[in-house]
mmCIF file of C-alpha atoms and ligand atoms in Angstrom:
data_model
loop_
_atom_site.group_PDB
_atom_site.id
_atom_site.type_symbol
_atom_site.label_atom_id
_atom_site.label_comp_id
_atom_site.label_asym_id
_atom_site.label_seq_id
_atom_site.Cartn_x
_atom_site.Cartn_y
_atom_site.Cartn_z
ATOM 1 C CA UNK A 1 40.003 107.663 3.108
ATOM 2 C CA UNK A 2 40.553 111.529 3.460
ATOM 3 C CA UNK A 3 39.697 112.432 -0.129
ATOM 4 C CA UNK A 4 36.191 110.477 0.462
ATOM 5 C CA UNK A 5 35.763 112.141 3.113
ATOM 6 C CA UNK A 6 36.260 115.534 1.572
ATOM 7 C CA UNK A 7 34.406 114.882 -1.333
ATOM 8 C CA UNK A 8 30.596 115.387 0.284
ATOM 9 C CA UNK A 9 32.192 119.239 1.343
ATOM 10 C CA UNK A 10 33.243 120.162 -1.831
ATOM 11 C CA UNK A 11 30.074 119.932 -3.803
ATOM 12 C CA UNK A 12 27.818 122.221 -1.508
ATOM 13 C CA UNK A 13 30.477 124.698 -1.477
ATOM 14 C CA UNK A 14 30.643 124.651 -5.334
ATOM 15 C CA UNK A 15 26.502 124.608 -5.229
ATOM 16 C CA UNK A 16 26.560 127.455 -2.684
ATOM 17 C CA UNK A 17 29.093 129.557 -4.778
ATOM 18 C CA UNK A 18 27.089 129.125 -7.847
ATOM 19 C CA UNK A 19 24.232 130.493 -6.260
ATOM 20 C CA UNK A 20 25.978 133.165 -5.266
ATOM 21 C CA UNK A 21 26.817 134.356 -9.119
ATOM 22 C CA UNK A 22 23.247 133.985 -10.176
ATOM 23 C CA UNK A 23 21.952 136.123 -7.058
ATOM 24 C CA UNK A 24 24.630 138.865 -8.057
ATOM 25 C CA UNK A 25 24.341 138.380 -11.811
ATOM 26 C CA UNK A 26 20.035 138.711 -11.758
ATOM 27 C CA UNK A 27 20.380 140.763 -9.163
ATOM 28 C CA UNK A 28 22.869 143.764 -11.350
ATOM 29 C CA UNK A 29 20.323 142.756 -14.160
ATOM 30 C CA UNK A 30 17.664 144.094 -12.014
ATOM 31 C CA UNK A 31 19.432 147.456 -10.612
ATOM 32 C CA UNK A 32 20.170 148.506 -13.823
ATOM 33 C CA UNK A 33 16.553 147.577 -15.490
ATOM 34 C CA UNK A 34 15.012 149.098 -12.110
ATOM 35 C CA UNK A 35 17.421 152.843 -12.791
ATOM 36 C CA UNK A 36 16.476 152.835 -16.690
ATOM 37 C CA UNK A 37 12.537 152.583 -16.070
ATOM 38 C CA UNK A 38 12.824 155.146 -13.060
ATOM 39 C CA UNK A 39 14.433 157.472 -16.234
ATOM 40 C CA UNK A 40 12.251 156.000 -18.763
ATOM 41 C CA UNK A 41 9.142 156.883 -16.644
ATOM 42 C CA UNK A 42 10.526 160.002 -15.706
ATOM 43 C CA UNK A 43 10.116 160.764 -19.390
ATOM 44 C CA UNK A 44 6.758 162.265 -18.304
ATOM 45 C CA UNK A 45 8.747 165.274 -17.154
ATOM 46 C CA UNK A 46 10.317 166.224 -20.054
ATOM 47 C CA UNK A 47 7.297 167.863 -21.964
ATOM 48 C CA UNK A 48 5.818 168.839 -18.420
ATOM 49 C CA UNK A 49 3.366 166.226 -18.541
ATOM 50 C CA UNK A 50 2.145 166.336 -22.201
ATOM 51 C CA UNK A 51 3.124 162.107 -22.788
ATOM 52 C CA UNK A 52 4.314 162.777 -25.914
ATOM 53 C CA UNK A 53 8.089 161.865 -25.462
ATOM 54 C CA UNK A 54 6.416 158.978 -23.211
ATOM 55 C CA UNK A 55 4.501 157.941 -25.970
ATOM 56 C CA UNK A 56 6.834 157.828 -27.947
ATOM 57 C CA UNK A 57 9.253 156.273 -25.765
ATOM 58 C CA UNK A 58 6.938 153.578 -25.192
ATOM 59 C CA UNK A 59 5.895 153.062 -28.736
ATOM 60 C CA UNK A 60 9.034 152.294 -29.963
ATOM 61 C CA UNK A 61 9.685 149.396 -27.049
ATOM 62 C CA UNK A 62 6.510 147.974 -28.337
ATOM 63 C CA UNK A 63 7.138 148.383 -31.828
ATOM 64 C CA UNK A 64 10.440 146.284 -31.491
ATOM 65 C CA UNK A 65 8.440 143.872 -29.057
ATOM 66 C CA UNK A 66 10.979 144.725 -26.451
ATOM 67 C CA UNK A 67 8.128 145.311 -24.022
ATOM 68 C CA UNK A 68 6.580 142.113 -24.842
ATOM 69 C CA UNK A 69 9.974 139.851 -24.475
ATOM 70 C CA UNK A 70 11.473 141.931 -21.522
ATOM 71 C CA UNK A 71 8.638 142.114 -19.420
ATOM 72 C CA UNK A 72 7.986 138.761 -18.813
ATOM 73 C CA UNK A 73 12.059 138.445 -18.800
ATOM 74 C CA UNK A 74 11.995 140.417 -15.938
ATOM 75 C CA UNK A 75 9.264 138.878 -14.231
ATOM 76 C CA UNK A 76 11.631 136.159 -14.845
ATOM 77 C CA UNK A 77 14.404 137.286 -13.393
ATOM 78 C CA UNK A 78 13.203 138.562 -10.165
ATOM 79 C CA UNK A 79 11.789 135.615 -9.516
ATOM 80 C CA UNK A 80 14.912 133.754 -10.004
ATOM 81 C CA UNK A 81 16.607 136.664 -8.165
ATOM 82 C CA UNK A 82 14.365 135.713 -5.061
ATOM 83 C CA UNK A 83 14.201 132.472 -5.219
ATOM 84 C CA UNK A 84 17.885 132.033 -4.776
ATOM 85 C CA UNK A 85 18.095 134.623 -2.574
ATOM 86 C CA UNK A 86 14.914 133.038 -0.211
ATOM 87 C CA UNK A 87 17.924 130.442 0.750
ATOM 88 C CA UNK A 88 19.010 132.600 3.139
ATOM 89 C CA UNK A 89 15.630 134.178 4.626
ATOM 90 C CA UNK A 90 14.448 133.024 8.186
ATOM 91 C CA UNK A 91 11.266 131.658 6.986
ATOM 92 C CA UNK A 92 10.569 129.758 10.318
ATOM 93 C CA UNK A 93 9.758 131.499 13.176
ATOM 94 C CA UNK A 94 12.369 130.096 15.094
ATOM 95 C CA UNK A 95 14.734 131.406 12.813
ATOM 96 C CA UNK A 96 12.967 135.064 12.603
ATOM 97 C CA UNK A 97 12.711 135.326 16.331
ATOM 98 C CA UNK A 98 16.524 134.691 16.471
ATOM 99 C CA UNK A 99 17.670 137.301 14.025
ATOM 100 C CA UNK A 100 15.441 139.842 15.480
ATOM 101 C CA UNK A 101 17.158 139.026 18.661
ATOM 102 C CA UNK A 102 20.685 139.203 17.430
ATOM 103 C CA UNK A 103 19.934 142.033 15.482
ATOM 104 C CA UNK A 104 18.803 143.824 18.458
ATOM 105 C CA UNK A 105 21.684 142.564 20.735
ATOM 106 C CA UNK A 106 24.127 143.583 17.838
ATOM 107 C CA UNK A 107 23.876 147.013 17.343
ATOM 108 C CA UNK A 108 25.545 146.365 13.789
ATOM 109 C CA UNK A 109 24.417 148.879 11.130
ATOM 110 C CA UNK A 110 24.804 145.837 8.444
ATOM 111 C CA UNK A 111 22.932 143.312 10.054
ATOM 112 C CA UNK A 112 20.207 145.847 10.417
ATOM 113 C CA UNK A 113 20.579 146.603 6.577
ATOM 114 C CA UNK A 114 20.351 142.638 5.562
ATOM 115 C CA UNK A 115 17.013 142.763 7.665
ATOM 116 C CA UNK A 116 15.425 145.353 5.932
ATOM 117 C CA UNK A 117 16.497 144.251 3.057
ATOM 118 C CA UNK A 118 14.644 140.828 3.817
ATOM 119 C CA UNK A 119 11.867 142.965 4.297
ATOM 120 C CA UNK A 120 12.058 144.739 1.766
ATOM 121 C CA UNK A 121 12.050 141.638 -0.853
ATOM 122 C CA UNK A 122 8.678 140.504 0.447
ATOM 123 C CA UNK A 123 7.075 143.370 -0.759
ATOM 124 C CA UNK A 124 8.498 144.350 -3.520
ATOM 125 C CA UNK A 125 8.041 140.549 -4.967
ATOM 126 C CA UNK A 126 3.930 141.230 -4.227
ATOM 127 C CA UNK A 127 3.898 144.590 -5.560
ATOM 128 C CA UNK A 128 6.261 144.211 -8.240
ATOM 129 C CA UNK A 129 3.890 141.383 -9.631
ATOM 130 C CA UNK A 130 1.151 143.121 -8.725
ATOM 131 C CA UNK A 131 2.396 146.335 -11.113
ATOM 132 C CA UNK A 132 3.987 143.852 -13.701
ATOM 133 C CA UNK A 133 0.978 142.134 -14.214
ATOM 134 C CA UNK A 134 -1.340 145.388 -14.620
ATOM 135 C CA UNK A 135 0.638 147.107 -17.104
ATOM 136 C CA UNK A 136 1.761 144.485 -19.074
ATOM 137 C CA UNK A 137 -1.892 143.106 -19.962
ATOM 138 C CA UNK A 138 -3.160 146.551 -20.672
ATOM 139 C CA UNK A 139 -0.715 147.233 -23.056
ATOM 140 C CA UNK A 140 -0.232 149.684 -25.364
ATOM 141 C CA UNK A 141 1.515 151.632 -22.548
ATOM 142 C CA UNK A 142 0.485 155.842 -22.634
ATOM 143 C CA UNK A 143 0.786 158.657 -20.661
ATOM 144 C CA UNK A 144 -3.014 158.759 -20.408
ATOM 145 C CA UNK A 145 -3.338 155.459 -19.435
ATOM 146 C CA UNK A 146 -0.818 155.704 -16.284
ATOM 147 C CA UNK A 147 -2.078 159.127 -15.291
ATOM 148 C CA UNK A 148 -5.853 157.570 -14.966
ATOM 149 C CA UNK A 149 -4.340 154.890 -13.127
ATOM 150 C CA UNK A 150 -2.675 157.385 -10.364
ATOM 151 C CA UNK A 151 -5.294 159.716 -10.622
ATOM 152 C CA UNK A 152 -7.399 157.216 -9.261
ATOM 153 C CA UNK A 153 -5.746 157.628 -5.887
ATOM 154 C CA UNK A 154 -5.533 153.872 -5.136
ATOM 155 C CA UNK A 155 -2.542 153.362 -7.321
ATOM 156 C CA UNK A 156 -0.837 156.412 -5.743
ATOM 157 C CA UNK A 157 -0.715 154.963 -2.683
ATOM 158 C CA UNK A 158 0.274 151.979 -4.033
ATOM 159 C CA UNK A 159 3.450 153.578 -5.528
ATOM 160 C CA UNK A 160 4.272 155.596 -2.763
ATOM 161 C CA UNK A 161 4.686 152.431 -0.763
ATOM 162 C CA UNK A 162 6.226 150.369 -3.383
ATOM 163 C CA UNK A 163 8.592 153.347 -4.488
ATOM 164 C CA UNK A 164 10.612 153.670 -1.441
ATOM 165 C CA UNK A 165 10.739 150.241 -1.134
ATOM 166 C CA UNK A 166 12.372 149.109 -4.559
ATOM 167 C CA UNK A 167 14.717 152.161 -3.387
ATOM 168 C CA UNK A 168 15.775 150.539 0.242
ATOM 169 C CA UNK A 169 16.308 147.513 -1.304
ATOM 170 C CA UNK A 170 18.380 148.026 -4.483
ATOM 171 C CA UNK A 171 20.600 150.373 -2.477
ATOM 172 C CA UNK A 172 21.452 148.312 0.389
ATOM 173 C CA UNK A 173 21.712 145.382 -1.875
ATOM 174 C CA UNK A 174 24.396 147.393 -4.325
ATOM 175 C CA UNK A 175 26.429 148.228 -1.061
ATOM 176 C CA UNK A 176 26.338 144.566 0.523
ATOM 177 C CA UNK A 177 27.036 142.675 -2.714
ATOM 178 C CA UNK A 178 29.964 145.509 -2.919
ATOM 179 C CA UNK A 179 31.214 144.999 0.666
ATOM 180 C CA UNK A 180 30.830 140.766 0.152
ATOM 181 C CA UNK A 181 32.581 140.619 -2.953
ATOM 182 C CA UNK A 182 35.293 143.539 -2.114
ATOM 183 C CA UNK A 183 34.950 146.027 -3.964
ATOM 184 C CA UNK A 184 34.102 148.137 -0.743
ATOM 185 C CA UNK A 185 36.910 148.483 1.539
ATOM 186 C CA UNK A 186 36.844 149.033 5.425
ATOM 187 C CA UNK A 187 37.716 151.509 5.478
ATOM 188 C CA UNK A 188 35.365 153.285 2.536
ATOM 189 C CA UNK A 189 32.372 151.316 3.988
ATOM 190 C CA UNK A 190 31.101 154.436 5.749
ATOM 191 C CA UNK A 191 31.789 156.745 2.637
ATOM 192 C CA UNK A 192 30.320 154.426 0.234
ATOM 193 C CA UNK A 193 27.143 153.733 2.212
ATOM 194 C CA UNK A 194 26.763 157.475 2.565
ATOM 195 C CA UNK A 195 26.694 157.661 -1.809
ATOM 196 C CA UNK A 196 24.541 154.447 -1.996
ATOM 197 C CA UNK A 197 21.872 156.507 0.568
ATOM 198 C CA UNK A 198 22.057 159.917 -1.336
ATOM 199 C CA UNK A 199 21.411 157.659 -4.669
ATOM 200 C CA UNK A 200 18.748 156.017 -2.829
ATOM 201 C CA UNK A 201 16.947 159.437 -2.201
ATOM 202 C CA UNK A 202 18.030 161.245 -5.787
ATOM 203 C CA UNK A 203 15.809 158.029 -7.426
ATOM 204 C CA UNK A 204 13.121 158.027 -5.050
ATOM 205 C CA UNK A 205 13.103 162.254 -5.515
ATOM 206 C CA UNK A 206 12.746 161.785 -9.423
ATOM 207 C CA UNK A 207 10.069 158.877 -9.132
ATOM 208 C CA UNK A 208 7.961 161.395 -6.793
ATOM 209 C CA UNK A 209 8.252 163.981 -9.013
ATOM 210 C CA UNK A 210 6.992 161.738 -11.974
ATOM 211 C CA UNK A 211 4.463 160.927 -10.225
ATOM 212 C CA UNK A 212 3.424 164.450 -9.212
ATOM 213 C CA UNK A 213 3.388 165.006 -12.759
ATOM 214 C CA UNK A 214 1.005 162.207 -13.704
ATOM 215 C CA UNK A 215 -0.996 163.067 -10.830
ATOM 216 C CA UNK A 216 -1.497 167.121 -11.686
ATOM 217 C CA UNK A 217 0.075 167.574 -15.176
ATOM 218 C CA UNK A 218 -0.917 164.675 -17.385
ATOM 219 C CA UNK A 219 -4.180 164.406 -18.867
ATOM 220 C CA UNK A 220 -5.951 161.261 -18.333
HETATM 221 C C1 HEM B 1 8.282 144.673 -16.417
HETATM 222 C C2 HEM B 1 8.206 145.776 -16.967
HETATM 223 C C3 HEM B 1 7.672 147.050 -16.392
HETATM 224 C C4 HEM B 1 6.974 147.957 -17.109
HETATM 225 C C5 HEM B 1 6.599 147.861 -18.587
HETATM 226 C C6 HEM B 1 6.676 149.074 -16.220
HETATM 227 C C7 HEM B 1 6.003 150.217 -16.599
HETATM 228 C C8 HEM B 1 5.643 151.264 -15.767
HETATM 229 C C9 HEM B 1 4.808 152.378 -16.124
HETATM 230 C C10 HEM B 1 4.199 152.606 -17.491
HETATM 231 C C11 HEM B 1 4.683 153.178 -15.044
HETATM 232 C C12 HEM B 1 3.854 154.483 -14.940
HETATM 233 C C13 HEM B 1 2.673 154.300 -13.997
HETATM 234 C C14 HEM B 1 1.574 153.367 -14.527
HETATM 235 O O1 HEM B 1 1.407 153.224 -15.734
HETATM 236 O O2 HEM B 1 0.851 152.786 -13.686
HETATM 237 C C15 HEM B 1 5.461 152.589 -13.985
HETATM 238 C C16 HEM B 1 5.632 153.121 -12.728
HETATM 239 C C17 HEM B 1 6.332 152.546 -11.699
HETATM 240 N N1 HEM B 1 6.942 151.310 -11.728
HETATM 241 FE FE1 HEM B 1 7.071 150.056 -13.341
HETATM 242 N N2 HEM B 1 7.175 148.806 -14.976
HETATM 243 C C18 HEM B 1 7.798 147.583 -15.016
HETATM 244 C C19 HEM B 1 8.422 146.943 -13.974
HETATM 245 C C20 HEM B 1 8.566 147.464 -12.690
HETATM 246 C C21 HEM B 1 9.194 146.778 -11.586
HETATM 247 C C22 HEM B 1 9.838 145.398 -11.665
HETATM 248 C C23 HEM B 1 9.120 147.624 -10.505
HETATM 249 C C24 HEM B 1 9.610 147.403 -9.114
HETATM 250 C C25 HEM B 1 9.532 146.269 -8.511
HETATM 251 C C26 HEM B 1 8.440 148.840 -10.927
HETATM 252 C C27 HEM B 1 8.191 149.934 -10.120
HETATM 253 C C28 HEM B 1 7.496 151.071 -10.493
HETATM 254 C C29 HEM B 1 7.256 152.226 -9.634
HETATM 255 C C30 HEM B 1 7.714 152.380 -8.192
HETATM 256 C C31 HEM B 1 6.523 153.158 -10.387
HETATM 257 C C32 HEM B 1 5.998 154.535 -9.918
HETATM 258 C C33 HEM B 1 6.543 155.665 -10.753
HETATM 259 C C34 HEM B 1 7.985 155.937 -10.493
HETATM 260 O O3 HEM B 1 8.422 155.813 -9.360
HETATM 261 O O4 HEM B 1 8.717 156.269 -11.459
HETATM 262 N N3 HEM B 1 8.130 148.693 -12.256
HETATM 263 N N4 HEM B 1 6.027 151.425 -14.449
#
């Protein structure tokens, strides 16, 4: 009668644990594609805005079709990545009302970083699509092509928003999967939140100054 009993418990908790991996394993998938094509972008910088190690850069990923397999991959993946995620989002506003109101009454630094990070995912799923989409069906990528697109002003402002954002949120999401799964202590929580926020800024600092450099340097 007991092991019936425990039986229904056991398979949600496997379920819940397996969800788990796949939010940390597409969600590491996604930091480190997110800090190679912050680099790979920042390639622009290199010849002060002249595209050609951009070009090149980008010729070769198309060349070996790794544009046209990883991209959609991606898109892939971050969908996956929020979908399993989503399980834990207040989508009712019963349930938004309520962590707003503990979040308030809490005065917990991590429970305010799990809400931006909620936040955070919204818009970077619309954007991200939103940017996926546009490059990927204009392919072949160039340095022209991107600095017409930002020198049009609309997709500046575009980036500046969705810039910071992909920042927040892969930062706070690298310190809470590292504070959930142990790897920060304690007692290094402040220390380690402190590095996660000074990467945070070093990233968003090199994807401004790429886009500076698109905006001013590169010809369109
Ligand atoms: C799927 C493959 C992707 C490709 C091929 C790609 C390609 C590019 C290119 C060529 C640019 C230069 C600007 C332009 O051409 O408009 C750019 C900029 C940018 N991309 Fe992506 N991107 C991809 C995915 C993503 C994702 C998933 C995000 C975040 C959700 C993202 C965020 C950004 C940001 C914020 C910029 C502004 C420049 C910077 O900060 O370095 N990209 N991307």
């Amino acid at each position: 009668m007991l092991a019936d009993e425990t039986i229904p418990q056991i398979r949600p908790v496997r379920a819940e644990a397996w969800l788990e991996f796949v939010q940390v394993l597409t969600g590491v998938a996604l930091v480190a594609f997110m800090w190679m094509h912050m680099l790979l972008v920042a390639s622009i910088n290199v010849d002060l805005g002249g595209g050609r190690v951009l070009n090149l850069i980008a010729r070769f990923f198309e060349a070996s079709d790794m544009t046209q397999i990883g991209g959609p991959l991606i898109a892939a993946v971050m969908l996956v990545h929020f979908v399993v995620a989503a399980r834990k989002l207040p989508l009712r506003v019963r349930e938004q009302r309520a962590i707003w109101s503990h979040s308030l009454s809490f005065h917990h630094t991590d429970t305010w970083l799990w809400v931006v990070q909620a936040g955070t995912a919204f818009i970077i799923l619309i954007l991200g699509s939103i940017h996926m989409w546009t490059v990927l069906t204009t392919l072949p990528i160039t340095a022209a092509k991107s600095a017409g697109r930002i020198q049009g002003r609309w997709w500046l402002g575009f980036y500046l928003v969705l810039l910071p954002m992909v920042e927040l949120h892969v930062g706070i999401g690298v310190y809470r999967a590292g504070v959930k799964w142990g790897l920060i202590k304690r007692a290094s929580r402040k220390a380690s939140a402190r590095f996660e926020t000074k990467l945070a800024l070093a990233m968003i600092a090199i994807g401004l100054v790429s886009l500076f450099t698109f905006l001013v340097l590169t010809k369109a």
